[in-house]
Tab-separated table of C-alpha atoms in Angstrom:
chain	number	residue	atom	x	y	z
A	1	MET	CA	1.907	-28.595	-15.609
A	2	ILE	CA	0.131	-28.758	-12.253
A	3	PRO	CA	-2.677	-25.949	-12.401
A	4	TYR	CA	-3.833	-26.173	-8.978
A	5	LEU	CA	-2.675	-26.834	-5.309
A	6	PRO	CA	-2.953	-30.710	-5.010
A	7	LYS	CA	-4.709	-32.297	-2.169
A	8	GLN	CA	-1.694	-34.203	-0.835
A	9	ILE	CA	0.484	-31.102	-0.560
A	10	SER	CA	-2.339	-28.852	1.074
A	11	ASP	CA	-3.025	-31.935	3.643
A	12	LYS	CA	0.525	-32.081	4.182
A	13	GLY	CA	0.913	-28.524	5.116
A	14	ILE	CA	-1.926	-29.080	7.786
A	15	TYR	CA	-0.707	-31.967	9.190
A	16	LEU	CA	2.849	-30.464	9.440
A	17	TYR	CA	1.535	-27.234	11.345
A	18	LEU	CA	-0.618	-29.389	13.662
A	19	GLY	CA	2.640	-31.747	14.377
A	20	SER	CA	4.810	-28.753	14.831
A	21	LEU	CA	2.528	-26.722	17.190
A	22	ALA	CA	2.109	-30.078	19.233
A	23	ALA	CA	5.793	-30.817	19.401
A	24	VAL	CA	6.445	-27.124	20.411
A	25	THR	CA	3.919	-27.081	22.857
A	26	LEU	CA	4.936	-30.405	24.662
A	27	ILE	CA	8.549	-29.711	24.497
A	28	TYR	CA	8.189	-26.156	25.914
A	29	PHE	CA	5.020	-26.799	27.705
A	30	LYS	CA	5.896	-24.016	30.470
A	31	HIS	CA	5.883	-21.595	27.694
A	32	ALA	CA	2.758	-22.838	25.712
A	33	MET	CA	0.831	-20.227	23.843
A	34	PRO	CA	-2.522	-19.499	25.373
A	35	TRP	CA	-5.319	-21.483	23.999
A	36	GLU	CA	-7.004	-18.641	22.034
A	37	PHE	CA	-3.711	-17.952	20.062
A	38	ILE	CA	-3.534	-21.646	19.257
A	39	LEU	CA	-6.980	-21.518	17.828
A	40	ILE	CA	-6.246	-18.524	15.647
A	41	GLY	CA	-3.095	-20.146	14.419
A	42	ILE	CA	-5.082	-23.600	13.424
A	43	MET	CA	-7.690	-21.514	11.959
A	44	TRP	CA	-5.294	-19.506	9.839
A	45	VAL	CA	-3.489	-22.727	8.486
A	46	VAL	CA	-6.583	-25.126	8.061
A	47	GLY	CA	-8.519	-22.298	6.396
A	48	PHE	CA	-5.643	-21.440	4.008
A	49	PHE	CA	-4.624	-25.025	2.797
A	50	THR	CA	-8.256	-26.304	2.922
A	51	LEU	CA	-9.771	-23.469	0.768
A	52	ALA	CA	-6.606	-23.140	-1.443
A	53	ASN	CA	-6.983	-26.555	-2.474
A	54	LYS	CA	-10.731	-26.147	-2.984
A	55	PHE	CA	-11.064	-23.106	-5.024
A	56	THR	CA	-7.626	-23.812	-7.109
A	57	LYS	CA	-9.533	-26.782	-8.491
A	58	GLU	CA	-13.253	-25.464	-8.572
A	59	TRP	CA	-12.404	-22.307	-10.079
A	60	LEU	CA	-9.813	-23.275	-12.654
A	61	ASN	CA	-12.079	-23.227	-15.612
A	62	LEU	CA	-14.394	-20.529	-14.703
A	63	PRO	CA	-14.859	-17.526	-17.204
A	64	ASP	CA	-12.412	-14.557	-16.406
A	65	LYS	CA	-15.029	-12.163	-15.383
A	66	LYS	CA	-16.896	-14.970	-13.061
A	67	PHE	CA	-13.505	-15.858	-11.711
A	68	ILE	CA	-12.431	-12.195	-10.674
A	69	PHE	CA	-15.963	-11.568	-9.382
A	70	ARG	CA	-15.757	-14.579	-6.948
A	71	LEU	CA	-12.187	-13.790	-6.163
A	72	PHE	CA	-12.976	-10.065	-4.944
A	73	LEU	CA	-16.012	-11.304	-3.166
A	74	LEU	CA	-14.253	-13.992	-1.337
A	75	ALA	CA	-11.334	-11.771	-0.404
A	76	LEU	CA	-13.693	-9.102	0.837
A	77	ILE	CA	-15.620	-11.421	2.939
A	78	LEU	CA	-12.711	-12.962	4.516
A	79	ARG	CA	-11.166	-9.508	5.156
A	80	VAL	CA	-14.369	-8.076	6.681
A	81	ALA	CA	-14.820	-11.171	8.838
A	82	TRP	CA	-11.495	-10.997	10.245
A	83	LEU	CA	-11.774	-7.091	10.836
A	84	THR	CA	-15.158	-7.794	12.894
A	85	PHE	CA	-13.846	-10.601	14.903
A	86	SER	CA	-10.411	-8.991	15.587
A	87	TYR	CA	-12.279	-5.575	16.544
A	88	HIS	CA	-14.170	-7.220	19.477
A	89	PHE	CA	-11.105	-9.676	20.230
A	90	TYR	CA	-8.902	-6.707	20.888
A	91	ILE	CA	-11.428	-4.877	23.002
A	92	ALA	CA	-11.823	-8.146	25.010
A	93	LYS	CA	-7.951	-8.557	25.354
A	94	THR	CA	-6.679	-4.943	25.571
A	95	GLY	CA	-9.738	-2.732	26.600
A	96	VAL	CA	-9.731	-0.992	23.099
A	97	PRO	CA	-10.031	-1.998	19.590
A	98	PHE	CA	-6.372	-2.019	18.652
A	99	GLU	CA	-3.809	-4.728	18.647
A	100	PHE	CA	-1.327	-5.624	21.590
A	101	LEU	CA	1.127	-2.879	22.223
A	102	ALA	CA	-0.326	-0.690	19.445
A	103	ARG	CA	1.803	2.388	19.815
A	104	ASP	CA	2.175	3.042	16.065
A	105	ALA	CA	-1.475	2.150	15.341
A	106	MET	CA	-2.760	4.477	18.205
A	107	MET	CA	-0.436	7.153	16.911
A	108	TYR	CA	-1.614	6.919	13.393
A	109	TYR	CA	-5.408	7.098	14.525
A	110	TRP	CA	-4.957	10.172	16.884
A	111	VAL	CA	-2.743	12.021	14.269
A	112	SER	CA	-5.203	11.473	11.675
A	113	LEU	CA	-8.278	12.595	13.687
A	114	ASP	CA	-6.161	15.826	14.646
A	115	ARG	CA	-5.286	16.580	10.965
A	116	SER	CA	-8.828	15.798	9.816
A	117	ALA	CA	-9.961	19.239	11.039
A	118	LEU	CA	-7.516	20.803	8.778
A	119	SER	CA	-8.265	22.233	5.125
A	120	LEU	CA	-7.088	20.231	2.275
A	121	SER	CA	-4.293	22.936	1.570
A	122	ASP	CA	-3.139	22.884	5.243
A	123	LEU	CA	-3.291	19.091	5.337
A	124	TRP	CA	-1.266	18.992	2.377
A	125	GLN	CA	1.419	21.335	3.790
A	126	VAL	CA	1.621	19.703	7.152
A	127	SER	CA	1.944	16.234	5.422
A	128	PHE	CA	4.391	16.781	2.624
A	129	VAL	CA	5.932	20.218	2.945
A	130	ASP	CA	6.661	20.853	6.656
A	131	VAL	CA	8.276	17.493	7.375
A	132	GLY	CA	11.602	16.272	8.258
A	133	GLY	CA	11.120	12.906	6.437
A	134	VAL	CA	8.784	11.405	3.969
A	135	SER	CA	7.896	7.846	5.588
A	136	ASP	CA	4.471	7.560	6.923
A	137	SER	CA	3.443	10.972	5.497
A	138	GLY	CA	1.511	9.440	2.717
A	139	TYR	CA	-0.559	7.122	5.105
A	140	LEU	CA	-1.245	9.843	7.633
A	141	PHE	CA	-2.609	12.150	4.700
A	142	TYR	CA	-4.725	9.120	3.599
A	143	LEU	CA	-6.072	8.490	6.972
A	144	ALA	CA	-6.837	12.036	7.652
A	145	LEU	CA	-8.830	12.177	4.270
A	146	ILE	CA	-10.870	8.960	5.454
A	147	ALA	CA	-11.249	10.658	8.952
A	148	LYS	CA	-12.899	13.639	7.207
A	149	LEU	CA	-15.584	11.195	5.870
A	150	THR	CA	-16.056	8.744	8.492
A	151	GLY	CA	-15.306	11.104	11.801
A	152	ASN	CA	-13.672	9.315	14.790
A	153	SER	CA	-14.811	5.716	13.506
A	154	ILE	CA	-12.105	3.122	14.168
A	155	TYR	CA	-13.988	0.304	12.220
A	156	LEU	CA	-14.714	2.247	8.935
A	157	PRO	CA	-11.007	3.235	7.795
A	158	ARG	CA	-10.252	-0.426	8.374
A	159	LEU	CA	-13.404	-1.351	6.164
A	160	VAL	CA	-11.965	1.058	3.458
A	161	ASN	CA	-8.576	-0.820	3.870
A	162	SER	CA	-10.205	-4.140	3.394
A	163	VAL	CA	-11.886	-2.956	0.257
A	164	LEU	CA	-8.656	-1.875	-1.172
A	165	SER	CA	-6.903	-5.097	-0.015
A	166	ALA	CA	-9.612	-7.053	-2.028
A	167	PHE	CA	-9.191	-5.296	-5.107
A	168	GLY	CA	-5.309	-5.496	-4.618
A	169	VAL	CA	-6.060	-9.358	-4.914
A	170	VAL	CA	-7.691	-8.833	-8.368
A	171	LEU	CA	-4.788	-6.709	-9.604
A	172	LEU	CA	-2.367	-9.379	-8.336
A	173	TYR	CA	-4.196	-11.696	-10.684
A	174	ASN	CA	-3.829	-9.468	-13.666
A	175	LEU	CA	-0.128	-9.278	-12.837
A	176	ALA	CA	0.389	-12.780	-12.349
A	177	LYS	CA	-1.776	-14.106	-15.240
A	178	ARG	CA	0.552	-12.074	-17.594
A	179	ASN	CA	3.736	-13.474	-15.947
A	180	ILE	CA	3.034	-17.099	-15.334
A	181	GLY	CA	-0.182	-18.093	-17.312
A	182	GLN	CA	-3.751	-18.241	-16.361
A	183	GLU	CA	-3.517	-21.378	-14.439
A	184	GLY	CA	-0.630	-20.111	-12.211
A	185	GLY	CA	-2.083	-16.676	-11.950
A	186	ARG	CA	-5.376	-17.877	-10.792
A	187	MET	CA	-3.621	-19.988	-8.115
A	188	ALA	CA	-1.399	-17.036	-7.089
A	189	ALA	CA	-4.415	-14.791	-6.856
A	190	ILE	CA	-6.345	-17.391	-4.595
A	191	PHE	CA	-3.194	-17.566	-2.578
A	192	ALA	CA	-3.258	-14.063	-1.989
A	193	CYS	CA	-6.954	-14.022	-1.251
A	194	LEU	CA	-6.637	-16.476	1.567
A	195	PHE	CA	-3.088	-15.502	2.859
A	196	PRO	CA	-3.540	-14.901	6.567
A	197	ASN	CA	-0.879	-12.172	6.732
A	198	LEU	CA	-2.637	-10.120	4.206
A	199	ILE	CA	-5.926	-10.720	5.983
A	200	TYR	CA	-4.454	-9.750	9.410
A	201	TYR	CA	-3.485	-6.351	8.699
A	202	CYS	CA	-7.167	-5.526	7.383
A	203	GLY	CA	-8.088	-5.633	11.127
A	204	LEU	CA	-5.483	-2.950	12.311
A	205	HIS	CA	-5.024	0.795	11.899
A	206	MET	CA	-1.474	0.103	10.509
A	207	LYS	CA	-0.335	1.168	7.104
A	208	GLU	CA	0.439	-2.345	5.694
A	209	ALA	CA	-2.958	-3.195	3.901
A	210	VAL	CA	-2.750	0.142	2.021
A	211	MET	CA	0.878	-0.287	1.244
A	212	ILE	CA	0.458	-3.706	-0.156
A	213	PHE	CA	-2.334	-2.416	-2.372
A	214	ILE	CA	-0.024	0.164	-3.699
A	215	ILE	CA	2.860	-2.141	-4.264
A	216	ILE	CA	0.629	-4.625	-6.364
A	217	ALA	CA	-0.896	-1.642	-8.186
A	218	PHE	CA	2.689	-0.340	-9.007
A	219	LEU	CA	3.792	-3.644	-10.272
A	220	GLU	CA	0.578	-4.507	-12.166
A	221	ARG	CA	0.638	-1.048	-13.974
A	222	THR	CA	4.423	-1.139	-14.651
A	223	ASP	CA	4.022	-4.594	-16.087
A	224	TYR	CA	1.313	-3.457	-18.208
A	225	VAL	CA	3.169	-0.778	-19.637
A	226	ILE	CA	6.241	-2.871	-20.559
A	227	ARG	CA	3.927	-5.499	-22.413
A	228	ASN	CA	1.310	-3.215	-23.990
A	229	LYS	CA	1.342	-0.174	-26.389
A	230	LYS	CA	-2.110	0.980	-25.413
A	231	HIS	CA	-2.839	4.128	-23.326
A	232	LEU	CA	1.035	4.290	-22.572
A	233	ILE	CA	1.281	7.903	-21.334
A	234	PRO	CA	-1.360	7.984	-18.751
A	235	ASN	CA	-0.183	4.712	-17.558
A	236	ILE	CA	3.375	5.790	-17.129
A	237	ALA	CA	2.039	8.967	-15.382
A	238	LEU	CA	0.312	6.678	-12.985
A	239	VAL	CA	3.339	4.594	-12.449
A	240	ILE	CA	5.325	7.450	-11.479
A	241	VAL	CA	2.558	8.665	-9.065
A	242	LEU	CA	2.615	5.197	-7.395
A	243	ILE	CA	6.422	5.312	-7.029
A	244	ALA	CA	6.074	8.744	-5.338
A	245	ILE	CA	3.418	7.546	-3.136
A	246	MET	CA	5.584	4.310	-2.094
A	247	PHE	CA	8.268	6.796	-0.874
A	248	THR	CA	5.722	8.470	1.359
A	249	PHE	CA	4.771	5.096	2.919
A	250	ARG	CA	8.192	3.632	3.244
A	251	THR	CA	11.210	5.065	1.484
A	252	VAL	CA	12.926	1.690	0.897
A	253	LEU	CA	9.832	0.725	-1.158
A	254	GLY	CA	10.379	3.465	-3.616
A	255	GLY	CA	14.037	2.650	-3.995
A	256	ALA	CA	13.167	-0.804	-4.671
A	257	ALA	CA	10.533	0.097	-7.138
A	258	ILE	CA	12.997	2.107	-9.191
A	259	PHE	CA	15.613	-0.719	-9.064
A	260	ALA	CA	12.863	-2.944	-10.299
A	261	ILE	CA	11.919	-0.618	-13.289
A	262	ALA	CA	15.502	-0.317	-14.158
A	263	SER	CA	16.145	-4.054	-14.210
A	264	ALA	CA	12.831	-4.864	-16.176
A	265	LEU	CA	13.853	-2.301	-18.778
A	266	VAL	CA	17.271	-3.684	-18.990
A	267	PHE	CA	16.393	-7.558	-18.992
A	268	THR	CA	13.107	-8.109	-20.346
A	269	ASN	CA	13.044	-9.949	-23.530
A	270	SER	CA	12.940	-7.629	-26.608
A	271	LYS	CA	9.952	-9.791	-27.996
A	272	VAL	CA	7.915	-8.566	-24.922
A	273	ILE	CA	8.837	-4.889	-24.700
A	274	GLY	CA	10.198	-3.939	-28.106
A	275	LYS	CA	13.430	-1.789	-28.838
A	276	ALA	CA	11.441	1.419	-29.468
A	277	ARG	CA	9.480	1.291	-26.378
A	278	ARG	CA	12.333	0.116	-24.262
A	279	TRP	CA	14.300	3.308	-25.035
A	280	MET	CA	11.450	5.667	-24.619
A	281	LEU	CA	10.629	4.027	-21.022
A	282	ILE	CA	14.307	4.281	-20.157
A	283	GLY	CA	14.146	7.949	-20.992
A	284	TYR	CA	10.907	8.364	-18.740
A	285	ALA	CA	12.575	6.523	-15.942
A	286	ALA	CA	15.542	8.573	-16.172
A	287	LEU	CA	13.597	11.795	-16.115
A	288	ALA	CA	11.724	10.391	-13.026
A	289	ILE	CA	14.798	9.308	-11.245
A	290	THR	CA	16.617	12.846	-11.859
A	291	THR	CA	13.352	14.617	-10.544
A	292	LEU	CA	13.541	12.711	-7.298
A	293	ALA	CA	17.106	12.578	-6.829
A	294	GLY	CA	17.518	16.220	-5.691
A	295	GLY	CA	14.781	16.053	-3.048
A	296	ILE	CA	14.162	15.035	0.375
A	297	ILE	CA	13.043	11.669	-0.784
A	298	MET	CA	16.307	10.406	-2.164
A	299	THR	CA	18.163	11.981	0.869
A	300	GLU	CA	16.150	9.791	3.123
A	301	VAL	CA	16.759	6.696	0.809
A	302	GLU	CA	20.462	7.328	1.047
A	303	GLN	CA	20.200	7.591	4.787
A	304	THR	CA	18.246	4.556	5.216
A	305	TRP	CA	20.735	2.667	3.031
A	306	GLU	CA	23.791	3.918	4.902
A	307	ASP	CA	22.213	3.222	8.383
A	308	ARG	CA	21.091	-0.285	7.497
A	309	GLU	CA	23.955	-2.254	8.880
A	310	ASN	CA	24.174	0.221	11.816
A	311	ASN	CA	20.598	-0.589	12.740
A	312	GLN	CA	21.177	-4.011	12.426
A	313	GLN	CA	24.117	-4.016	14.817
A	314	GLN	CA	22.314	-1.563	17.236
A	315	LYS	CA	19.249	-3.990	17.504
A	316	ARG	CA	21.512	-6.921	18.171
A	317	ASP	CA	23.506	-5.031	20.807
A	318	MET	CA	20.362	-3.779	22.429
A	319	GLN	CA	19.039	-7.448	22.513
A	320	VAL	CA	22.343	-8.660	23.966
A	321	SER	CA	22.160	-6.054	26.605
A	322	ARG	CA	18.895	-7.344	27.476
A	323	GLY	CA	19.970	-11.030	28.051
A	324	ILE	CA	19.160	-12.050	24.280
A	325	GLU	CA	22.820	-13.372	24.047
A	326	TRP	CA	22.270	-15.382	20.722
A	327	ALA	CA	20.943	-12.687	19.026
A	328	LYS	CA	24.585	-11.472	17.878
A	329	TYR	CA	24.398	-14.516	15.378
A	330	ALA	CA	21.289	-12.991	13.697
A	331	THR	CA	23.427	-11.167	11.018
A	332	GLY	CA	22.878	-10.275	7.589
A	333	THR	CA	25.094	-13.031	6.203
A	334	VAL	CA	23.259	-15.682	8.315
A	335	MET	CA	19.597	-14.425	7.470
A	336	ALA	CA	19.990	-13.261	3.619
A	337	PRO	CA	19.986	-16.831	2.348
A	338	MET	CA	16.689	-17.610	4.087
A	339	ILE	CA	14.947	-14.252	2.929
A	340	PHE	CA	12.404	-16.144	0.830
A	341	VAL	CA	11.365	-18.356	3.901
A	342	LEU	CA	11.373	-15.840	6.717
A	343	PRO	CA	9.651	-15.070	9.042
A	344	PHE	CA	9.688	-17.979	11.480
A	345	PRO	CA	6.436	-18.696	13.424
A	346	THR	CA	6.190	-17.744	16.983
A	347	MET	CA	4.579	-20.902	18.623
A	348	ILE	CA	5.511	-20.280	22.127
A	349	HIS	CA	4.289	-17.520	24.750
A	350	ILE	CA	6.747	-14.652	24.865
A	351	PHE	CA	6.152	-11.548	26.908
A	352	GLU	CA	4.857	-8.638	24.661
A	353	GLN	CA	4.748	-10.750	21.537
A	354	GLU	CA	1.179	-11.436	21.400
A	355	ASN	CA	1.110	-9.950	17.950
A	356	GLN	CA	3.508	-12.569	16.684
A	357	MET	CA	1.425	-15.215	18.220
A	358	VAL	CA	-1.522	-13.933	16.415
A	359	VAL	CA	0.002	-14.135	12.940
A	360	SER	CA	2.202	-17.406	13.635
A	361	GLY	CA	0.056	-19.592	11.560
A	362	GLY	CA	0.376	-17.269	8.626
A	363	ASN	CA	4.244	-17.390	9.071
A	364	PHE	CA	4.173	-21.060	9.046
A	365	VAL	CA	2.414	-20.785	5.726
A	366	ARG	CA	4.998	-18.774	4.298
A	367	ASN	CA	7.719	-20.998	5.420
A	368	PHE	CA	5.782	-24.099	3.921
A	369	LEU	CA	5.619	-22.227	0.505
A	370	GLY	CA	9.116	-21.133	0.776
A	371	CYS	CA	9.903	-24.588	-1.018
A	372	PHE	CA	7.903	-23.838	-3.994
A	373	VAL	CA	9.370	-20.404	-4.123
A	374	LEU	CA	12.889	-21.789	-4.537
A	375	ILE	CA	11.608	-24.210	-7.163
A	376	GLY	CA	10.125	-21.462	-8.972
A	377	LEU	CA	13.080	-19.452	-9.007
A	378	PHE	CA	15.257	-22.492	-9.939
A	379	SER	CA	12.968	-23.282	-12.597
A	380	ALA	CA	12.672	-19.700	-14.156
A	381	ILE	CA	16.624	-19.482	-14.057
A	382	PHE	CA	17.878	-22.948	-15.169
A	383	VAL	CA	14.856	-24.900	-16.618
A	384	THR	CA	12.317	-22.845	-18.527
A	385	LYS	CA	14.830	-19.930	-18.590
A	386	LYS	CA	11.922	-17.535	-18.290
A	387	TRP	CA	13.645	-15.314	-15.710
A	388	ARG	CA	13.789	-12.168	-18.117
A	389	ASP	CA	10.075	-12.245	-18.316
A	390	PHE	CA	10.026	-12.146	-14.301
A	391	SER	CA	12.638	-9.522	-14.090
A	392	LEU	CA	10.102	-6.752	-12.869
A	393	ILE	CA	8.822	-8.701	-10.015
A	394	GLY	CA	11.891	-10.683	-9.454
A	395	ALA	CA	14.047	-7.524	-9.005
A	396	PHE	CA	11.599	-5.800	-6.880
A	397	GLY	CA	11.288	-8.949	-4.594
A	398	ILE	CA	14.770	-9.373	-4.269
A	399	ALA	CA	15.881	-5.663	-3.898
A	400	TYR	CA	13.400	-5.018	-1.161
A	401	LEU	CA	14.002	-8.248	0.745
A	402	GLY	CA	17.749	-7.954	0.273
A	403	ILE	CA	17.728	-4.658	1.826
A	404	ILE	CA	15.686	-5.967	4.864
A	405	ALA	CA	18.004	-8.940	5.046
A	406	THR	CA	20.893	-6.729	5.823
A	407	SER	CA	18.882	-4.557	8.151
A	408	GLY	CA	18.078	-5.229	11.868
A	409	TYR	CA	14.494	-6.274	10.809
A	410	ASN	CA	15.306	-9.475	8.826
A	411	ASN	CA	12.768	-11.615	10.795
A	412	SER	CA	10.234	-8.949	11.393
A	413	GLU	CA	6.960	-10.151	9.737
A	414	ARG	CA	5.830	-6.601	9.264
A	415	PHE	CA	8.849	-5.392	7.524
A	416	LEU	CA	9.172	-8.661	5.313
A	417	LEU	CA	5.236	-8.252	4.439
A	418	PRO	CA	5.910	-6.074	1.213
A	419	GLY	CA	7.718	-8.913	-0.499
A	420	LEU	CA	4.586	-11.200	-0.051
A	421	PRO	CA	2.851	-10.483	-3.454
A	422	VAL	CA	6.071	-11.519	-5.098
A	423	ILE	CA	6.360	-14.533	-2.953
A	424	VAL	CA	2.791	-15.921	-3.802
A	425	ILE	CA	3.313	-15.424	-7.549
A	426	ILE	CA	6.597	-17.216	-7.464
A	427	ALA	CA	5.160	-19.886	-5.184
A	428	ALA	CA	2.264	-20.654	-7.508
A	429	TYR	CA	4.775	-20.785	-10.417
A	430	GLY	CA	7.029	-23.365	-8.495
A	431	ILE	CA	3.837	-25.404	-7.936
A	432	THR	CA	3.072	-25.370	-11.761
A	433	GLN	CA	6.339	-26.554	-12.276
A	434	LEU	CA	6.410	-29.654	-9.983
A	435	ASN	CA	7.502	-33.022	-11.580
A	436	ALA	CA	8.960	-36.280	-10.156
A	437	LYS	CA	12.471	-34.781	-9.879
A	438	ASN	CA	11.697	-31.727	-7.832
A	439	MET	CA	9.133	-33.511	-5.638
A	440	LYS	CA	12.215	-35.181	-3.928
A	441	PHE	CA	13.096	-31.626	-2.844
A	442	VAL	CA	9.529	-31.168	-1.476
A	443	ARG	CA	9.753	-34.289	0.529
A	444	ILE	CA	12.826	-33.146	2.241
A	445	TRP	CA	11.189	-29.655	3.061
A	446	TYR	CA	8.612	-31.592	4.830
A	447	TYR	CA	11.279	-32.285	7.492
A	448	VAL	CA	12.722	-28.763	7.236
A	449	VAL	CA	9.634	-26.864	8.078
A	450	PRO	CA	8.962	-28.492	11.514
A	451	ALA	CA	12.602	-28.378	12.371
A	452	MET	CA	12.465	-24.554	11.794
A	453	ALA	CA	9.325	-24.188	13.938
A	454	VAL	CA	10.772	-26.150	16.727
A	455	GLY	CA	14.311	-24.601	16.157
A	456	TRP	CA	13.059	-21.002	16.391
A	457	ALA	CA	11.035	-21.761	19.539
A	458	PHE	CA	14.358	-23.177	21.029
A	459	PHE	CA	16.318	-20.118	19.877
A	460	LYS	CA	13.776	-17.620	21.246
A	461	LEU	CA	13.553	-19.275	24.631
A	462	GLY	CA	17.459	-19.643	24.748
A	463	THR	CA	18.206	-16.108	23.780
A	464	ARG	CA	16.154	-15.147	26.924
A	465	GLY	CA	17.618	-17.708	29.231
A	466	MET	CA	14.186	-19.371	29.504
A	467	LEU	CA	15.268	-22.950	28.819
């Protein structure tokens, strides 16, 4: 078993990124990214692979408490550093401390300030009672509470989000350790600590940083309930609360969470869960689902599910009408097989896609690790045959990403992000399973990743008639 990210793999990730970036820039020189986005991309990739190799080795044998303390501290430092840098970077680029084309973020900020003047009872009423839908209601409620304490500050709410994100990395370690062992768990936690996309959202007023924390907390506590008999009732109650909160951030997440619990209760090995506890948890799950089924939450989930293909077709039609002719080929059938690898990195300058350029390095990291995700899935199903033990995290990831794959957002980094906690755990597990046989697949993947980067640049330019 390989308990850390080998240097030859981390170095290869850096070289492939630099080579892909150089190739895309030279081939499509007229559409090259501005230098600042190039530097940010290099920072993300070099920082991730260099530090992942360093810390997965150096922290391998640390006592658990010392590892957790260092993990949290590093995660917090990186997030606050990016938050501080991006705050001033966006002011320099846009005139305000918000990202490019910050429509949703600005809406969240101004609505939260407006609602912060309300009493708690009125805030609850306007957030969860007098609403037509539940998506975003939880995040707006959260932001309004923060605004009551921080006033009109833009920096401080993001600082709170950074703390939650860092704490989420610790929870992910606890989750991964129980599923793939301590060595793999530490690797997965360090990946999450350093992952560019998870750091990036701590510098925005968007809901993703908080949403990812809630997802990890749900998976960690649910996994604990399945594997442990202690403090069962309060933890079950906490899981139900977390599911309800997930619905108020993005309804599809709540649906994926329910599917994940049902799958885990059915498929988890009896040695892990026990027959009596399995049936008791099934009863609690059925009660929770029944409670939700008659309300506005499930109505919105059903509507989202029914509209997913229409949304995909409408998005493609809109893109085609704007001259993006090749968009008609981005169907769910085409995109679904790549869902563990997406999104592709934007390494060229496209009008109004500056945010994609900022996070392109992080998308490349995800593409590169996709190889180890596939190895991890294959090993769990066919080699170690431990897939039953991974049924909770696997079912959540597959359910959520599967829904996104059949929607109009199958290459949207923002909509794919909630699957990332599962991705880093499975990728770490895949690395622990490396051997001479599957390293052949890794070496082939070294050619696939640059081809994806160059091919995506060709596709984006070609769809817009810019070649």
